[in-house]
Tab-separated table of C-alpha atoms and ligand atoms in Angstrom:
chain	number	residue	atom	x	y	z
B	1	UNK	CA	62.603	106.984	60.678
B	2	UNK	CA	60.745	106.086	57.340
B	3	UNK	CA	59.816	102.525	57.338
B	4	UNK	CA	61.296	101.092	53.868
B	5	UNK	CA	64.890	99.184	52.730
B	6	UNK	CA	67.691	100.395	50.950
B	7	UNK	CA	68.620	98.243	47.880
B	8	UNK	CA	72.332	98.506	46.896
B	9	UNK	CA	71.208	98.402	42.810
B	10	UNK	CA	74.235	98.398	40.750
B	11	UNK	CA	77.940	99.195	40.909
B	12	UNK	CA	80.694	100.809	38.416
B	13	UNK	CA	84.254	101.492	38.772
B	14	UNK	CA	87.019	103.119	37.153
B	15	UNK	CA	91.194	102.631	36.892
B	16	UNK	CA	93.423	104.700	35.298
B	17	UNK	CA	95.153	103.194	32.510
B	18	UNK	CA	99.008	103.385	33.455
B	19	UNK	CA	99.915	100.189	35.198
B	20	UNK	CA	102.517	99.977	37.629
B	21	UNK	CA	104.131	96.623	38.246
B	22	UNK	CA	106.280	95.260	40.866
B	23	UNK	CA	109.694	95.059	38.079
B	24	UNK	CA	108.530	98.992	37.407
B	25	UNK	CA	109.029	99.804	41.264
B	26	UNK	CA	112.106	97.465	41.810
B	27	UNK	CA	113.859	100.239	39.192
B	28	UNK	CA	112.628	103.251	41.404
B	29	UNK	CA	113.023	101.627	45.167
B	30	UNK	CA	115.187	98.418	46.933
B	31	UNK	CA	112.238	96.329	46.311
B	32	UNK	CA	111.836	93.407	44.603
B	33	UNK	CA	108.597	91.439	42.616
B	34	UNK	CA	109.395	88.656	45.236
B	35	UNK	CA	109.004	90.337	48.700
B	36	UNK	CA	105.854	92.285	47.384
B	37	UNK	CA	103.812	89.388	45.928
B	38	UNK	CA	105.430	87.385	48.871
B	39	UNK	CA	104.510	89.693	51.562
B	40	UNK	CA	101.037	91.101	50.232
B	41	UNK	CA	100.182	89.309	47.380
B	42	UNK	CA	99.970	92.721	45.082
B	43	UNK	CA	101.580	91.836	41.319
B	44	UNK	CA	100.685	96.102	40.238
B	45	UNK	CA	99.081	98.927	40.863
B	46	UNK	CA	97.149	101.481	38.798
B	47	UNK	CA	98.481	105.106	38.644
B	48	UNK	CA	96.944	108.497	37.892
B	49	UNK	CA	97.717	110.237	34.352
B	50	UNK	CA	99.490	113.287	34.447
B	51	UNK	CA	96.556	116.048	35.182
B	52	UNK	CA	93.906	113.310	36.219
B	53	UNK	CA	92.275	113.752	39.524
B	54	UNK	CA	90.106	112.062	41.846
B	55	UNK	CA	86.777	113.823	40.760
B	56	UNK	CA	87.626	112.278	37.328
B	57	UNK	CA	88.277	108.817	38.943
B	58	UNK	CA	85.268	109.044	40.859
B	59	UNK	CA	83.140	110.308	37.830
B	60	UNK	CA	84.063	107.598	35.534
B	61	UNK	CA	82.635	105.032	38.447
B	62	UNK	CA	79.769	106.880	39.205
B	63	UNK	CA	78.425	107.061	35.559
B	64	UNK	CA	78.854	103.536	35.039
B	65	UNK	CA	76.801	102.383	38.213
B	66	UNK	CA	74.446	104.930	36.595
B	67	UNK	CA	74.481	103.353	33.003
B	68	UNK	CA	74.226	99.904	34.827
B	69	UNK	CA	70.347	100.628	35.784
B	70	UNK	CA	69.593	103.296	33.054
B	71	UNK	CA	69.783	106.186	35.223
B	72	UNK	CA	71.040	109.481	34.986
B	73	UNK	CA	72.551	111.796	37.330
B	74	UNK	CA	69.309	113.954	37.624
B	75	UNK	CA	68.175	110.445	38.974
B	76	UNK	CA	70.269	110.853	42.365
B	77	UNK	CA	69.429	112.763	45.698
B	78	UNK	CA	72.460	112.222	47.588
B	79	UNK	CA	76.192	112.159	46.631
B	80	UNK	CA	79.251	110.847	48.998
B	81	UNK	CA	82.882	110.602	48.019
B	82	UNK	CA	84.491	108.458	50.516
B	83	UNK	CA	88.633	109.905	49.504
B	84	UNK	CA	91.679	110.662	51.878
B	85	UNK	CA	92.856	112.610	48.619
B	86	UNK	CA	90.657	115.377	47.618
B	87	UNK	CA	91.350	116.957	45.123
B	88	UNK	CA	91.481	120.482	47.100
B	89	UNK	CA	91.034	121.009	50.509
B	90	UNK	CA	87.869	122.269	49.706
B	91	UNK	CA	85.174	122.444	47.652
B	92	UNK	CA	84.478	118.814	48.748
B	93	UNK	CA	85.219	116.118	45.540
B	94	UNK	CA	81.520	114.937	45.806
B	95	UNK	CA	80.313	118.697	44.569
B	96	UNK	CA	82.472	118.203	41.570
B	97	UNK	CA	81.106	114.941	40.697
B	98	UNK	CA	77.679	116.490	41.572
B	99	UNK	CA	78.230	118.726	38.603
B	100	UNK	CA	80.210	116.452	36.375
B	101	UNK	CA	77.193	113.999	36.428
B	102	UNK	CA	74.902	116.541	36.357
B	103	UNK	CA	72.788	115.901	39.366
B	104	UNK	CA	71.778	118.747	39.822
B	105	UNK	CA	69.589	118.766	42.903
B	106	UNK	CA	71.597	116.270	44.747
B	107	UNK	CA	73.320	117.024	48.243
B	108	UNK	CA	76.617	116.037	48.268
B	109	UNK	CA	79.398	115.473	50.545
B	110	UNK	CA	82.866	113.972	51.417
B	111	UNK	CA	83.373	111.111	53.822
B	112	UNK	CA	86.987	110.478	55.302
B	113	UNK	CA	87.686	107.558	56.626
B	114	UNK	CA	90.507	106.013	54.934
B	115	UNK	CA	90.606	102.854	54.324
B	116	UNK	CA	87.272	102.151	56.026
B	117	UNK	CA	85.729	105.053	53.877
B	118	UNK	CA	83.400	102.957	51.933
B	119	UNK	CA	81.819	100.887	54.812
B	120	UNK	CA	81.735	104.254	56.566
B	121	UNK	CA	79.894	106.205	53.589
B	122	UNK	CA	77.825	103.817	53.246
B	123	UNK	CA	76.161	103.697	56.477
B	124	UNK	CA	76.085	107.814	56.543
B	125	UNK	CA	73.795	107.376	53.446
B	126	UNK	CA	71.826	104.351	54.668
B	127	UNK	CA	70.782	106.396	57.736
B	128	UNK	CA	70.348	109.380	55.542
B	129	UNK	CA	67.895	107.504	52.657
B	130	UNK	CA	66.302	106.164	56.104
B	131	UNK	CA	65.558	109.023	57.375
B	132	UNK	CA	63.721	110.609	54.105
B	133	UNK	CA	66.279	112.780	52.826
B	134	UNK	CA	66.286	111.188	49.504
B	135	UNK	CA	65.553	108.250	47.561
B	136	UNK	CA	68.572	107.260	45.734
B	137	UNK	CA	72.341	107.265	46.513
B	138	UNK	CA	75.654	107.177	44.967
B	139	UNK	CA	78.335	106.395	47.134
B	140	UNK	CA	81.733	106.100	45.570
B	141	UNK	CA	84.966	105.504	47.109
B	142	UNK	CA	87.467	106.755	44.672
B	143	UNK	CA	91.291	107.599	45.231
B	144	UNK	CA	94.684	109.293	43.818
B	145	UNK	CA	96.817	107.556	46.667
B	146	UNK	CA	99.989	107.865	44.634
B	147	UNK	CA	99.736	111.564	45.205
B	148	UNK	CA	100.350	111.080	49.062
B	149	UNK	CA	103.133	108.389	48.436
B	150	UNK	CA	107.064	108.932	49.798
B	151	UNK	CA	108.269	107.148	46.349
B	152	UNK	CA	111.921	106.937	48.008
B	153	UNK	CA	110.078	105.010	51.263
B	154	UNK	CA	109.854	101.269	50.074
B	155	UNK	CA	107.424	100.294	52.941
B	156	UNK	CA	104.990	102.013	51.844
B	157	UNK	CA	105.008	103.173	48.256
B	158	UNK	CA	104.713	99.710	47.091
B	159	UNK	CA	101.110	98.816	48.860
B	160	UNK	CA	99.091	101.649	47.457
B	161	UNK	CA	97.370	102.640	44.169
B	162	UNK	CA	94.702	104.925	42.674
B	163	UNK	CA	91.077	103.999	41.808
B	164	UNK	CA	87.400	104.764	42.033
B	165	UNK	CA	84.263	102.512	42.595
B	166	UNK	CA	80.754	103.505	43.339
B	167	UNK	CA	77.127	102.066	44.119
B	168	UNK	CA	74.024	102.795	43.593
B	169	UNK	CA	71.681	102.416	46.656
B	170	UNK	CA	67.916	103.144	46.066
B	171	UNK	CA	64.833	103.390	48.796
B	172	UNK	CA	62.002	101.366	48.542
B	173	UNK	CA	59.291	100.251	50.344
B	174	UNK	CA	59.818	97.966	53.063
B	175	UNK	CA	61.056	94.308	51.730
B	176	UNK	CA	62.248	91.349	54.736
B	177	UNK	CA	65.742	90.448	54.371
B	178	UNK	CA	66.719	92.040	51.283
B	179	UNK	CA	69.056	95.396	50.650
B	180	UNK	CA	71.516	96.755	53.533
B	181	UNK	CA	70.585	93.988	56.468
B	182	UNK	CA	73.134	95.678	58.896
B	183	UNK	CA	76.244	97.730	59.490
B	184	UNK	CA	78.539	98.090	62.611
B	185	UNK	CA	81.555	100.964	62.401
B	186	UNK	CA	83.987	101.625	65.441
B	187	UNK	CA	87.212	104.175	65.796
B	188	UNK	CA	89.758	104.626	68.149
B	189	UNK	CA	91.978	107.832	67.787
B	190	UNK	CA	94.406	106.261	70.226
B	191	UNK	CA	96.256	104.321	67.384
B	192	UNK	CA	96.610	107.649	65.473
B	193	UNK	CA	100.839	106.721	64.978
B	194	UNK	CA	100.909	104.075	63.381
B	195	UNK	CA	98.866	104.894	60.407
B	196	UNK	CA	98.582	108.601	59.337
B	197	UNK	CA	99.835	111.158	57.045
B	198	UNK	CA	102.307	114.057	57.967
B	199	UNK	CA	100.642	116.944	56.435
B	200	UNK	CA	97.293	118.786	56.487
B	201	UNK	CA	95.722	121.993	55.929
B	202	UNK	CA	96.067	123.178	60.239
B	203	UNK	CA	99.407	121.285	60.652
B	204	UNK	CA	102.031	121.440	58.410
B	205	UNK	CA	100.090	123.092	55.422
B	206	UNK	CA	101.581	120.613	53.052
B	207	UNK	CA	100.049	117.853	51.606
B	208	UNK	CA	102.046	115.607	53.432
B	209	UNK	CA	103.080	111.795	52.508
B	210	UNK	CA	101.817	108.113	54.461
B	211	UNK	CA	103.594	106.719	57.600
B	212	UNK	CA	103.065	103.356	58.688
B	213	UNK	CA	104.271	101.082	61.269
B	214	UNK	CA	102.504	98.528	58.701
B	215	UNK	CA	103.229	95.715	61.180
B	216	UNK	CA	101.515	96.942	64.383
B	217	UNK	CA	98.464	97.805	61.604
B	218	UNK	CA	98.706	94.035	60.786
B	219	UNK	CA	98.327	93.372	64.278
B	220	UNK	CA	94.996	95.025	64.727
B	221	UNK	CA	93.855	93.950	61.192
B	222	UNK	CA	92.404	90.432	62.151
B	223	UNK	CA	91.413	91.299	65.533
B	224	UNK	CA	89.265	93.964	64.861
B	225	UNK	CA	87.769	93.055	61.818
B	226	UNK	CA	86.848	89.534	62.465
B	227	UNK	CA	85.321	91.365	66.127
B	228	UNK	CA	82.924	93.707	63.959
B	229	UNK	CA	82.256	91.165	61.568
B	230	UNK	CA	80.909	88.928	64.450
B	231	UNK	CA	79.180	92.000	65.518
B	232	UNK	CA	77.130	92.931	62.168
B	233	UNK	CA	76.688	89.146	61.426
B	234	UNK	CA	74.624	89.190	65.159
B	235	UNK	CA	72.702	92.358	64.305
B	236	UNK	CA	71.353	91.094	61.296
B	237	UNK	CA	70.809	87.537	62.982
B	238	UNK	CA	72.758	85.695	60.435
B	239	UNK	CA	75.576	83.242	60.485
B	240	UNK	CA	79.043	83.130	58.457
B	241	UNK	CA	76.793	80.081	56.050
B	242	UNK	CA	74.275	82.847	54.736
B	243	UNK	CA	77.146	84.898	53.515
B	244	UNK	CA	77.433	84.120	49.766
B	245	UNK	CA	80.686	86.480	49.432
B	246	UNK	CA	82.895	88.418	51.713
B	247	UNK	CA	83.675	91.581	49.913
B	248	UNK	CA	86.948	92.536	51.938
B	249	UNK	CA	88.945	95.865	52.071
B	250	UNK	CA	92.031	94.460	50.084
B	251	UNK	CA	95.185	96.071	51.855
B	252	UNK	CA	97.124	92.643	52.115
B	253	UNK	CA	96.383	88.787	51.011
B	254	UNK	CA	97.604	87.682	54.386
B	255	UNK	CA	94.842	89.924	56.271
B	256	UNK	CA	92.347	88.728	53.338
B	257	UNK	CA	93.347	85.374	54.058
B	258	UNK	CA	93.401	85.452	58.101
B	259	UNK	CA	89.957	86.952	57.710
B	260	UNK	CA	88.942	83.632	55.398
B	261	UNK	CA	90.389	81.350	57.402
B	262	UNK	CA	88.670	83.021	60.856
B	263	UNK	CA	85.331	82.820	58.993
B	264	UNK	CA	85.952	79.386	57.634
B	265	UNK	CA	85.457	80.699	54.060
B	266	UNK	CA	86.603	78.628	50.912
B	267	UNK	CA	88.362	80.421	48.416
B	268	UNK	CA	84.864	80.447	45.797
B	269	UNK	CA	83.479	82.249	48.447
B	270	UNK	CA	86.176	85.591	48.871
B	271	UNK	CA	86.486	88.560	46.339
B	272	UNK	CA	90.118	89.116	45.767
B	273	UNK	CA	91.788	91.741	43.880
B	274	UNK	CA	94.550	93.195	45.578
B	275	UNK	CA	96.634	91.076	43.404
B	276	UNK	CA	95.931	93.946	40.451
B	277	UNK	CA	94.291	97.044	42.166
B	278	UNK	CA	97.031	96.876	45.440
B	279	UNK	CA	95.635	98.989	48.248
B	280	UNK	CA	93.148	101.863	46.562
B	281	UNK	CA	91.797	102.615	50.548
B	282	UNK	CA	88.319	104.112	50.067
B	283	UNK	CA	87.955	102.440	46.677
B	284	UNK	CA	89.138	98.699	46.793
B	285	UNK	CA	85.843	97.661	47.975
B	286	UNK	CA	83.297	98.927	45.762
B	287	UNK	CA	86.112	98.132	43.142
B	288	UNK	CA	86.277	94.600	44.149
B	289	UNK	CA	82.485	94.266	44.124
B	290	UNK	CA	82.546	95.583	40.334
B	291	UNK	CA	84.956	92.863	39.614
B	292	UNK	CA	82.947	90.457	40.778
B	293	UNK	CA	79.404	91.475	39.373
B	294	UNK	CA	80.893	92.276	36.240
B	295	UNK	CA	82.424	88.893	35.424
B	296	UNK	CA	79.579	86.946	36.852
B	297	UNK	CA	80.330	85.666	40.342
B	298	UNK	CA	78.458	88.174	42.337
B	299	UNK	CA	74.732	87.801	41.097
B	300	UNK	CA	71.527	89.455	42.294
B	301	UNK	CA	69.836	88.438	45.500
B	302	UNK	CA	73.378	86.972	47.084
B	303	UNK	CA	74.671	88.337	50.342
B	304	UNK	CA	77.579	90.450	50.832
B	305	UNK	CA	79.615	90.715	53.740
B	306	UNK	CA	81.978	94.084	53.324
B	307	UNK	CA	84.924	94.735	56.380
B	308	UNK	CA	87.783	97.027	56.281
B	309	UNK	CA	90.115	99.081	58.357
B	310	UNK	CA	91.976	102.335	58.066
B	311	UNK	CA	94.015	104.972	59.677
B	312	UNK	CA	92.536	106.551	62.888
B	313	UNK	CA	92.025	103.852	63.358
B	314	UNK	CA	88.734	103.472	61.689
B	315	UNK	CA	87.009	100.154	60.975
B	316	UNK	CA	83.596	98.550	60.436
B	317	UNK	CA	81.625	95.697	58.372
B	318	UNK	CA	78.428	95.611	56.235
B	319	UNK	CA	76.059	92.889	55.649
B	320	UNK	CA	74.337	93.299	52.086
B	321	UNK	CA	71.756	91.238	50.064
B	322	UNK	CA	72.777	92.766	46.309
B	323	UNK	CA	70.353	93.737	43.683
B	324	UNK	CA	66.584	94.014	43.628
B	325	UNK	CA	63.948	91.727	45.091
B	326	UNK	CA	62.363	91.383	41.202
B	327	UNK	CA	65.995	90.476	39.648
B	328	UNK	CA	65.395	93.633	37.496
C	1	ACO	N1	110.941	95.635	49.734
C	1	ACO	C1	111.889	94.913	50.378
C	1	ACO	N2	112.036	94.929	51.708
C	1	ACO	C2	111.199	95.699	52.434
C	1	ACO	C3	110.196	96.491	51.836
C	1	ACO	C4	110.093	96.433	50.424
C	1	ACO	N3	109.150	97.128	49.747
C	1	ACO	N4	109.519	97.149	52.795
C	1	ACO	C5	110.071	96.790	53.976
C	1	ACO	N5	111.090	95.917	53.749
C	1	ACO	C6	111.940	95.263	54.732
C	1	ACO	C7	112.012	96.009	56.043
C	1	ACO	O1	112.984	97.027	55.987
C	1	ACO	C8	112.373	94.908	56.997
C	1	ACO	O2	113.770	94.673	56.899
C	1	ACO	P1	114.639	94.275	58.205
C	1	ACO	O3	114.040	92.976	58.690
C	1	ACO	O4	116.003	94.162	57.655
C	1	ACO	O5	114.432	95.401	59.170
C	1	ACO	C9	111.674	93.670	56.422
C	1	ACO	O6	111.386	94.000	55.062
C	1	ACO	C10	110.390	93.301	57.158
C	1	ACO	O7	109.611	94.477	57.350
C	1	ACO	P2	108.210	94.437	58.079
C	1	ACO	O8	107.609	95.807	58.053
C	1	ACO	O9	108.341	93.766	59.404
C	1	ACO	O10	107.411	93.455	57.085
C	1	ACO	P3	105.964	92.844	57.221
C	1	ACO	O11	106.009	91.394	57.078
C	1	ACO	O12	105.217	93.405	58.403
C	1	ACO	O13	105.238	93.386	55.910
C	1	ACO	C11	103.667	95.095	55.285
C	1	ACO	C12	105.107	94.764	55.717
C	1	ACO	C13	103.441	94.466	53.924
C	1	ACO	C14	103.533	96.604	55.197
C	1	ACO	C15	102.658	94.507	56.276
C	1	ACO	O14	103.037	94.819	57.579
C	1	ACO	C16	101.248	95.008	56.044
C	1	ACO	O15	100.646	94.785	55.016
C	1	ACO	N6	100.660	95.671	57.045
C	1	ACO	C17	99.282	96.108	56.986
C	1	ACO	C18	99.129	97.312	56.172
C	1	ACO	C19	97.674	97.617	56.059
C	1	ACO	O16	96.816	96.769	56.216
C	1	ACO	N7	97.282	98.794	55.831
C	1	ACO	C20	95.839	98.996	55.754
C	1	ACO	C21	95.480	100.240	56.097
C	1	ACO	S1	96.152	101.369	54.945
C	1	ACO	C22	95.316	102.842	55.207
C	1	ACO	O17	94.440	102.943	55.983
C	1	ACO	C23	95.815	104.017	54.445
């Protein structure tokens, strides 16, 4: 393995512009602005346009992390989408954005993982960068999750919505404590019921729509994360007082908040945007993180702590130090 560090150098992200609020869903659905903000904290969601598709999504967030550090796409070596909703079954979404961006001699693949598709992605491309097959990285969690909603089924169509966020991660010589510090991902295909979608290519050959017992998820939320956040804190020999932010999958306040409250985390110290974004799986991460960078609270040199959870079920952390060593 190539002795060096991989920085995580800049971020973008991308929404689509039509906004879905709770009052929009109440007319479509039994729901009500109350029980949703009540029992997930989400206010709206963003939608795809008519014709718009994840590649486009996961463009738009790729060539602003791009822009952020004056690079182009002929700049990047390896390209993964993390996405439960491809927009075909194949050619992977990460060869369209390949070509979009124009990077041309880039590798690129798609990671799924669900809602634990970023954390995931991004340790498939640490290892790779670590291993010499490249020197920078875009990994980009981008999704069209109202494409794979039931809009009659009011459990679930009112958690999800579509977005795209991406990093930049670049190779450099070896630097102490700086860049991905550590990463820790589990799975357990036991739990496959009460999170998954009815449909696939080999089973139904539909698309297919979600199905979740979203309480028995709950149940493993806390558990499991705070377990593998324990974990990647004690791999990179840290402790909860070194993390400057925790960067959390945002599926649900009350999981955001059980995971604050386990950690011991004051509320200056958690990015939180499920309130506007609602559940974009593979993207509310690095869409969270561009929230926070953009508007000032995330600043160069701080440490990240990423977590999140998914169908499978998949789940994992990552411990980051953002930015470059130089501040440049
Ligand atoms: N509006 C009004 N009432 C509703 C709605 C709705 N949108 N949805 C369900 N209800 C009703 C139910 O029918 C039920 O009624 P009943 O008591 O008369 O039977 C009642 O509300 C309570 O339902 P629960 O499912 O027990 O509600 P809960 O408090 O568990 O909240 C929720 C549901 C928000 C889904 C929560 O369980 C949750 O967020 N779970 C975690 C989901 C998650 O983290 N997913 C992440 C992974 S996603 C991925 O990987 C793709």
């Amino acid at each position: 393995m190539a002795d060096g560090t991989t920085l995580m150098v800049s971020v973008g992200s991308y929404l689509p512009e039509r906004v879905m609020t709770n009052h929009d869903l109440a007319e479509m659905v039994d729901t009500s602005d109350e029980w949703i903000r009540q029992r997930t904290g989400i206010a709206q969601r963003h939608i795809v346009a008519e014709g718009q598709k994840t590649s486009d999504l996961a463009r738009h967030a790729a060539e602003r992390a791009l822009e952020h550090c004056g690079l182009t796409g002929s700049d990047i070596d390896l390209i993964i989408v993390a996405t439960s909703t491809p927009d075909d079954t194949f050619p992977s979404t990460a060869t369209k954005v390949q070509h979009q961006i124009g990077a041309t001699t880039a590798i690129a693949f798609d990671v799924q993982a669900v809602c634990a598709g970023f954390v995931y992605a991004l340790d498939v491309a640490d290892a790779m960068l670590s291993a010499g097959r490249g020197r920078r990285a875009l990994v980009i969690g981008a999704e069209s999750f109202s494409k794979i909603l039931n809009w009659e089924d009011r459990s679930t169509c009112v958690l999800f919505g579509d977005g795209a966020g991406a990093v930049l991660l670049e190779r450099c010589e070896a630097v102490d404590d700086f860049g991905i510090l550590a990463s820790r991902l589990h799975a357990d295909g036991a739990h496959r019921d009460i999170l998954y979608v009815d449909g696939g290519p080999s089973s139904s050959g539909t698309v297919g729509h979600v199905r979740m017992e979203g309480n028995k998820v709950f149940r493993h939320a806390v558990e499991k994360l705070s377990s593998v956040m324990d974990e990647v804190l004690a791999a990179a020999d840290m402790t909860v007082d070194q993390v400057d932010w925790l960067v959390p999958h945002q599926a649900n306040i009350r999981i955001i908040e059980g995971m604050q409250k386990k950690m011991g985390l004051s509320d200056e110290r958690v990015v939180k945007t499920v309130h506007h974004h609602a559940n974009t799986s593979a993207a509310s991460i690095p869409l969270a993180l561009a929230a926070a960078v953009g508007d000032g609270r995330v600043r160069n040199g701080q440490i990240l702590a990423f977590e999140a959870i998914g169908g499978g079920l998949v789940w994992g952390a990552a411990l980051v130090r953002y930015g470059r060593p130089n501040g440049q």
